[in-house]
Short mmCIF file of C-alpha atoms in Angstrom, two decimals:
data_model
loop_
_atom_site.label_atom_id
_atom_site.label_comp_id
_atom_site.label_asym_id
_atom_site.label_seq_id
_atom_site.Cartn_x
_atom_site.Cartn_y
_atom_site.Cartn_z
CA MET G 1 146.51 192.68 99.72
CA LEU G 2 145.48 189.06 100.77
CA VAL G 3 142.78 188.84 103.39
CA ASP G 4 142.56 185.57 105.35
CA SER G 5 139.10 184.00 104.97
CA PRO G 6 137.11 183.84 108.21
CA PRO G 7 137.12 180.51 110.01
CA GLU G 8 133.41 180.16 109.22
CA GLN G 9 133.94 180.36 105.41
CA CYS G 10 136.83 177.93 105.57
CA ALA G 11 134.55 175.46 107.36
CA GLU G 12 131.92 175.78 104.84
CA THR G 13 134.03 175.40 101.71
CA ALA G 14 136.19 172.57 103.11
CA PRO G 15 134.94 169.19 101.91
CA ALA G 16 133.11 167.16 104.40
CA PRO G 17 134.62 163.81 105.46
CA PRO G 18 132.83 160.75 104.33
CA THR G 19 130.32 159.44 106.66
CA ARG G 20 130.56 155.95 108.03
CA ARG G 21 127.20 155.11 106.28
CA ALA G 22 128.62 156.21 103.00
CA ILE G 23 131.79 154.11 103.52
CA ARG G 24 129.60 150.96 104.24
CA VAL G 25 127.54 151.50 101.19
CA LEU G 26 130.60 151.90 98.96
CA GLY G 27 131.95 148.69 100.68
CA LEU G 28 128.79 146.97 99.51
CA PHE G 29 129.29 148.02 95.96
CA ALA G 30 133.01 146.87 96.27
CA SER G 31 132.00 143.60 97.70
CA ALA G 32 129.44 143.07 94.82
CA ALA G 33 132.24 143.85 92.33
CA LEU G 34 134.40 141.30 94.00
CA LEU G 35 131.59 138.66 93.88
CA VAL G 36 131.21 139.34 90.04
CA LEU G 37 134.94 138.79 89.49
CA VAL G 38 135.01 135.49 91.58
CA ALA G 39 131.81 134.26 89.66
CA LEU G 40 133.53 134.85 86.27
CA ALA G 41 136.54 133.07 87.56
CA SER G 42 134.25 130.11 88.64
CA ILE G 43 132.93 130.07 84.91
CA ALA G 44 136.44 130.61 83.25
CA ILE G 45 138.48 128.21 85.47
CA GLY G 46 137.77 124.64 85.89
CA ALA G 47 139.38 121.15 86.49
CA LYS G 48 139.47 120.76 82.72
CA SER G 49 141.30 123.66 81.06
CA LEU G 50 139.50 125.61 78.31
CA PRO G 51 140.76 128.54 76.24
CA LEU G 52 139.17 131.83 77.08
CA GLY G 53 137.79 132.10 73.62
CA ASP G 54 135.86 128.77 74.07
CA VAL G 55 134.54 130.07 77.34
CA TRP G 56 133.40 133.30 75.80
CA HIS G 57 131.72 131.24 72.99
CA GLY G 58 130.01 129.00 75.54
CA LEU G 59 128.62 131.96 77.32
CA PHE G 60 126.90 133.51 74.36
CA HIS G 61 126.28 130.51 71.99
CA ASP G 62 124.63 127.20 72.26
CA SER G 63 126.04 125.13 69.45
CA GLY G 64 126.40 121.87 71.48
CA THR G 65 130.23 121.56 71.35
CA TYR G 66 132.10 120.09 74.15
CA ALA G 67 133.27 123.43 75.31
CA ASP G 68 129.66 124.83 75.37
CA VAL G 69 128.45 121.99 77.44
CA VAL G 70 131.39 122.44 79.97
CA VAL G 71 130.64 126.23 80.31
CA GLY G 72 126.93 125.58 80.76
CA ASP G 73 127.83 123.07 83.61
CA ARG G 74 130.07 125.69 85.18
CA ILE G 75 127.33 128.43 84.90
CA SER G 76 124.88 126.16 86.88
CA ARG G 77 127.65 125.39 89.27
CA THR G 78 128.39 129.04 89.90
CA VAL G 79 124.76 130.04 90.30
CA LEU G 80 124.23 127.32 92.83
CA GLY G 81 127.37 128.46 94.63
CA LEU G 82 126.10 131.99 94.81
CA LEU G 83 122.77 130.81 96.21
CA ALA G 84 124.16 128.28 98.78
CA GLY G 85 127.01 130.65 99.95
CA ALA G 86 124.41 133.42 100.61
CA ALA G 87 122.28 131.02 102.50
CA LEU G 88 124.99 129.63 104.62
CA GLY G 89 126.47 133.10 105.48
CA LEU G 90 123.02 134.48 106.27
CA SER G 91 122.02 131.61 108.33
CA GLY G 92 125.37 131.72 110.36
CA ALA G 93 124.98 135.52 111.08
CA VAL G 94 121.25 134.97 112.20
CA LEU G 95 122.40 132.08 114.46
CA GLN G 96 125.14 134.06 116.02
CA ALA G 97 122.74 137.03 116.72
CA LEU G 98 119.93 134.79 118.03
CA THR G 99 122.14 132.76 120.43
CA ARG G 100 124.44 135.57 121.16
CA ASN G 101 127.17 133.19 120.46
CA PRO G 102 130.04 134.33 118.08
CA LEU G 103 130.97 130.72 117.39
CA ALA G 104 127.44 129.65 116.23
CA ASP G 105 127.22 128.13 112.73
CA PRO G 106 124.88 125.72 111.04
CA GLY G 107 127.71 123.25 110.91
CA LEU G 108 128.96 123.64 114.44
CA LEU G 109 125.46 123.49 115.98
CA GLY G 110 124.65 120.34 114.12
CA ILE G 111 122.04 121.57 111.71
CA ASN G 112 123.91 120.56 108.67
CA ALA G 113 124.29 117.14 110.10
CA GLY G 114 120.69 116.91 111.03
CA ALA G 115 119.70 117.86 107.36
CA SER G 116 122.33 115.33 106.01
CA ALA G 117 121.13 112.50 108.20
CA ALA G 118 117.47 113.07 107.00
CA VAL G 119 118.43 113.19 103.36
CA VAL G 120 120.54 110.03 103.57
CA THR G 121 117.70 108.25 105.50
CA ALA G 122 115.21 109.34 102.71
CA ILE G 123 117.40 108.07 99.93
CA THR G 124 118.52 104.89 101.47
CA TYR G 125 115.33 103.69 103.35
CA PHE G 126 112.48 105.50 101.50
CA GLY G 127 113.64 105.33 97.95
CA VAL G 128 113.54 109.14 97.45
CA THR G 129 115.77 110.15 94.49
CA SER G 130 114.66 113.61 93.50
CA LEU G 131 115.61 116.87 95.06
CA SER G 132 112.09 117.94 95.23
CA GLY G 133 111.46 114.93 97.46
CA TYR G 134 114.30 114.85 100.01
CA VAL G 135 114.51 118.69 100.41
CA TRP G 136 111.60 118.25 102.91
CA PHE G 137 113.41 115.65 104.74
CA ALA G 138 116.45 118.16 104.87
CA PHE G 139 114.19 120.77 106.36
CA ALA G 140 112.78 118.35 108.95
CA GLY G 141 116.26 117.13 110.00
CA ALA G 142 117.58 120.73 110.37
CA ALA G 143 114.56 121.81 112.52
CA VAL G 144 114.73 118.74 114.70
CA VAL G 145 118.44 119.08 115.51
CA GLY G 146 118.20 122.86 115.82
CA ALA G 147 115.53 122.44 118.51
CA LEU G 148 117.45 119.62 120.18
CA VAL G 149 120.61 121.70 120.45
CA TRP G 150 118.72 124.63 121.81
CA PHE G 151 117.08 122.29 124.46
CA LEU G 152 120.35 120.47 125.46
CA GLY G 153 122.14 123.79 125.47
CA GLY G 154 119.90 125.20 128.20
CA SER G 155 117.09 126.83 126.10
CA ARG G 156 116.83 130.43 127.35
CA GLY G 157 119.68 129.95 129.71
CA ALA G 158 121.97 128.50 126.92
CA THR G 159 125.60 129.54 127.01
CA PRO G 160 127.99 129.53 123.95
CA VAL G 161 130.04 126.69 125.47
CA ARG G 162 126.94 124.44 126.08
CA LEU G 163 125.42 125.05 122.68
CA ALA G 164 128.74 124.20 120.98
CA LEU G 165 129.16 121.12 123.04
CA ALA G 166 125.57 119.96 122.34
CA GLY G 167 126.05 120.65 118.61
CA THR G 168 129.37 118.85 118.53
CA ALA G 169 127.95 115.79 120.26
CA ILE G 170 124.94 115.51 118.04
CA SER G 171 126.97 116.17 114.96
CA ALA G 172 129.49 113.31 115.89
CA ALA G 173 126.40 110.94 116.48
CA LEU G 174 124.76 111.75 113.24
CA TYR G 175 127.86 111.52 111.12
CA GLY G 176 128.54 108.13 112.74
CA TYR G 177 125.05 107.09 111.72
CA LEU G 178 125.79 108.42 108.06
CA GLN G 179 129.04 106.32 107.95
CA ALA G 180 127.21 103.23 109.30
CA VAL G 181 124.54 103.52 106.63
CA MET G 182 126.94 104.09 103.70
CA ILE G 183 129.14 101.07 104.89
CA MET G 184 126.24 98.72 105.08
CA ASP G 185 124.80 99.78 101.75
CA ASP G 186 127.04 99.76 98.69
CA ALA G 187 124.61 101.62 96.69
CA ALA G 188 124.24 104.29 99.33
CA LEU G 189 128.03 104.58 99.55
CA SER G 190 128.52 105.19 95.78
CA LYS G 191 125.61 107.56 95.62
CA MET G 192 126.34 109.67 98.95
CA ARG G 193 130.27 109.65 99.28
CA PHE G 194 130.73 112.84 97.42
CA TRP G 195 127.53 114.46 98.59
CA THR G 196 128.31 114.03 102.25
CA VAL G 197 131.45 116.10 102.07
CA GLY G 198 129.80 119.04 100.32
CA SER G 199 130.12 119.62 96.69
CA LEU G 200 128.72 121.88 93.85
CA ALA G 201 129.59 119.53 91.08
CA SER G 202 126.20 118.03 90.66
CA ALA G 203 124.54 121.51 90.15
CA THR G 204 122.01 121.58 87.24
CA GLY G 205 119.37 123.95 86.14
CA SER G 206 116.69 121.74 87.67
CA THR G 207 118.45 121.82 91.08
CA ILE G 208 118.58 125.62 91.10
CA THR G 209 114.96 125.93 90.04
CA GLN G 210 113.78 123.68 92.80
CA VAL G 211 115.85 125.35 95.74
CA ALA G 212 115.68 128.97 94.55
CA PRO G 213 112.25 129.63 96.16
CA PHE G 214 113.41 128.37 99.62
CA PHE G 215 116.57 130.56 99.40
CA ALA G 216 114.44 133.50 98.40
CA VAL G 217 111.99 133.11 101.33
CA GLY G 218 114.82 132.43 103.85
CA THR G 219 116.76 135.48 102.59
CA VAL G 220 113.81 137.85 102.79
CA ILE G 221 112.93 136.75 106.38
CA SER G 222 116.49 137.05 107.55
CA LEU G 223 116.94 140.54 106.16
CA LEU G 224 113.61 141.70 107.63
CA LEU G 225 114.76 140.45 111.13
CA ALA G 226 117.85 142.68 111.30
CA ARG G 227 116.33 145.42 113.41
CA PRO G 228 114.53 143.00 115.99
CA LEU G 229 117.73 140.77 116.13
CA ASN G 230 119.77 143.84 116.87
CA ALA G 231 117.47 144.16 120.05
CA VAL G 232 117.76 140.53 120.91
CA ALA G 233 121.42 140.64 120.75
CA MET G 234 121.43 143.28 123.59
CA GLY G 235 119.68 140.94 126.04
CA ASP G 236 116.13 139.90 126.69
CA ASP G 237 115.29 142.80 129.08
CA THR G 238 116.66 145.43 126.70
CA ALA G 239 115.01 143.77 123.78
CA ARG G 240 111.52 143.93 125.70
CA ALA G 241 112.15 147.59 126.54
CA LEU G 242 112.76 148.31 122.89
CA GLY G 243 109.44 146.71 122.04
CA ALA G 244 110.78 143.57 120.38
CA ASP G 245 108.64 140.41 120.36
CA LEU G 246 111.08 137.91 121.56
CA ASN G 247 109.11 134.79 120.76
CA ARG G 248 108.22 135.85 117.32
CA THR G 249 111.77 136.99 116.55
CA ARG G 250 113.27 133.78 117.72
CA ALA G 251 110.78 131.55 115.90
CA LEU G 252 111.28 133.51 112.71
CA ALA G 253 115.02 133.48 113.12
CA MET G 254 115.07 129.70 113.63
CA LEU G 255 112.77 129.24 110.59
CA SER G 256 114.95 131.30 108.35
CA ALA G 257 118.05 129.54 109.41
CA THR G 258 116.42 126.05 108.95
CA VAL G 259 115.04 127.00 105.51
CA LEU G 260 118.44 128.42 104.26
CA CYS G 261 120.52 125.67 105.73
CA GLY G 262 118.13 122.91 104.73
CA ALA G 263 117.89 124.08 101.13
CA ALA G 264 121.78 124.51 100.88
CA THR G 265 122.41 121.11 102.42
CA ALA G 266 119.78 119.43 100.20
CA ALA G 267 121.39 120.98 97.06
CA CYS G 268 125.07 120.69 97.89
CA GLY G 269 125.52 118.47 101.01
CA PRO G 270 126.90 119.66 104.29
CA ILE G 271 129.39 122.58 103.91
CA VAL G 272 130.87 123.93 107.12
CA PHE G 273 132.55 127.03 108.44
CA VAL G 274 131.24 129.47 105.75
CA GLY G 275 128.42 130.66 108.11
CA LEU G 276 131.17 131.06 110.96
CA MET G 277 134.03 132.83 109.04
CA VAL G 278 132.19 135.39 106.85
CA PRO G 279 130.05 137.15 109.64
CA HIS G 280 133.29 137.45 111.80
CA VAL G 281 135.16 139.09 109.04
CA VAL G 282 132.13 141.38 108.25
CA ARG G 283 131.53 142.24 111.83
CA SER G 284 135.29 143.45 112.06
CA PHE G 285 134.51 146.47 109.78
CA THR G 286 130.73 147.03 110.08
CA GLY G 287 130.43 146.65 113.81
CA PRO G 288 127.64 144.73 115.49
CA ASP G 289 124.74 146.28 113.59
CA LEU G 290 122.97 143.50 111.85
CA ARG G 291 121.42 145.83 109.25
CA TRP G 292 124.87 145.87 107.71
CA ILE G 293 126.27 142.42 108.78
CA LEU G 294 123.45 140.55 106.99
CA PRO G 295 123.79 142.37 103.63
CA TYR G 296 127.55 141.98 103.71
CA ALA G 297 127.26 138.32 104.65
CA THR G 298 124.87 137.66 101.75
CA ILE G 299 127.44 139.12 99.37
CA LEU G 300 130.76 137.92 100.74
CA SER G 301 129.79 134.33 101.76
CA PRO G 302 129.36 133.32 98.10
CA VAL G 303 132.83 134.89 97.38
CA LEU G 304 134.25 132.52 99.81
CA LEU G 305 132.40 129.53 98.65
CA LEU G 306 133.08 130.00 94.90
CA GLY G 307 136.70 130.96 95.70
CA ALA G 308 137.00 127.59 97.59
CA ASP G 309 135.40 125.89 94.87
CA VAL G 310 137.68 127.22 92.23
CA LEU G 311 140.75 126.44 94.45
CA GLY G 312 139.62 122.85 94.74
CA ARG G 313 139.41 122.60 91.03
CA LEU G 314 142.95 123.98 90.51
CA ILE G 315 144.85 122.08 93.10
CA ALA G 316 143.66 118.65 92.01
CA ARG G 317 143.70 118.95 88.31
CA PRO G 318 142.49 117.07 86.26
CA ALA G 319 140.33 115.81 89.20
CA GLU G 320 138.94 118.17 91.67
CA LEU G 321 138.66 118.53 95.52
CA GLN G 322 135.15 118.99 96.83
CA VAL G 323 134.35 122.42 98.14
CA GLY G 324 133.37 121.13 101.50
CA ILE G 325 136.81 119.74 102.11
CA VAL G 326 138.40 123.01 101.24
CA THR G 327 136.23 125.13 103.44
CA ALA G 328 136.86 122.69 106.26
CA VAL G 329 140.57 122.95 105.85
CA ILE G 330 140.42 126.74 105.65
CA GLY G 331 137.86 126.99 108.50
CA GLY G 332 139.41 124.66 111.01
CA PRO G 333 142.38 127.01 111.82
CA VAL G 334 140.16 129.98 111.76
CA PHE G 335 137.89 128.47 114.24
CA ILE G 336 140.76 127.65 116.60
CA TYR G 337 141.93 131.18 116.35
CA LEU G 338 138.65 132.63 117.08
CA VAL G 339 138.24 130.31 120.19
CA ARG G 340 141.67 131.33 121.44
CA ARG G 341 141.01 134.97 120.90
CA ARG G 342 137.70 134.79 122.68
CA ARG G 343 139.29 132.89 125.60
CA THR G 344 142.06 135.62 125.80
CA THR G 345 139.58 138.44 125.92
CA GLN G 346 137.59 136.84 128.67
CA LEU G 347 140.67 136.33 130.98
#
């Protein structure tokens, strides 16, 4: 004779549904696996076709053959893409939380343009030729423009529209300055014409060694700010009630965004929309909690950047299309969609 189990026993033996935290953790592992696959594709696929056997040989041998040299260059390019992508995604997520502006991005707010203008000035007028020299100019330019946009946008009373307008106006002026410098100086034009659109093609082991400490410092500061930035995102009064130090949080957030964006721009040139697109995608499945948004943005932003770089190498073979152009082509329609969706939700 069969006896039905009591409801209590059924409840105890039934498997518990996965928690949201467990799903997010699994998502991080899946994102990391996707990043590994894209990084391998970045090494295996290039503007110049190589057999997979030669790529494999180049990864684990150093015999000085043409294939080994090409694979070595691709490895440096991939590592720089990993670092720069994470930096741009993190700085975008931090700026969006800091300004409470979902359209904030180092490129849209003019920070990339400030770093670019400072680097071009250093190279053209001060004769600075090494990355270790002009990276400090990049930081200074990014910091000055970030502060200027914040001031013109209304400081503490800044609105998303005013910040975007201020950033757009300053970016237009600075890019006009860049074009004028390159037109008047042929040497500057030949040296900067690829850098100013954003590219990973000039990556070397020396470049990575010089900018890696700045990426590390900016990343650590950004990740440690997740909890206080959560409070800031809820408004000043709520943040104070929760015990957040607004001035310190804002100062550290601007510092981390400046360091990350300045280092990425110094190494790769201005690359736009990565810091805008990835945090939006991440926020759609993690919610507004920056303790999850920031780690996801750190992993998925390099996926976008390296994927765009691989695409640029494929569609223009045997030449290549700079990654900054590819991200701009992808990001433009995405930005228009986000603006229209935000306008619709506000009506």
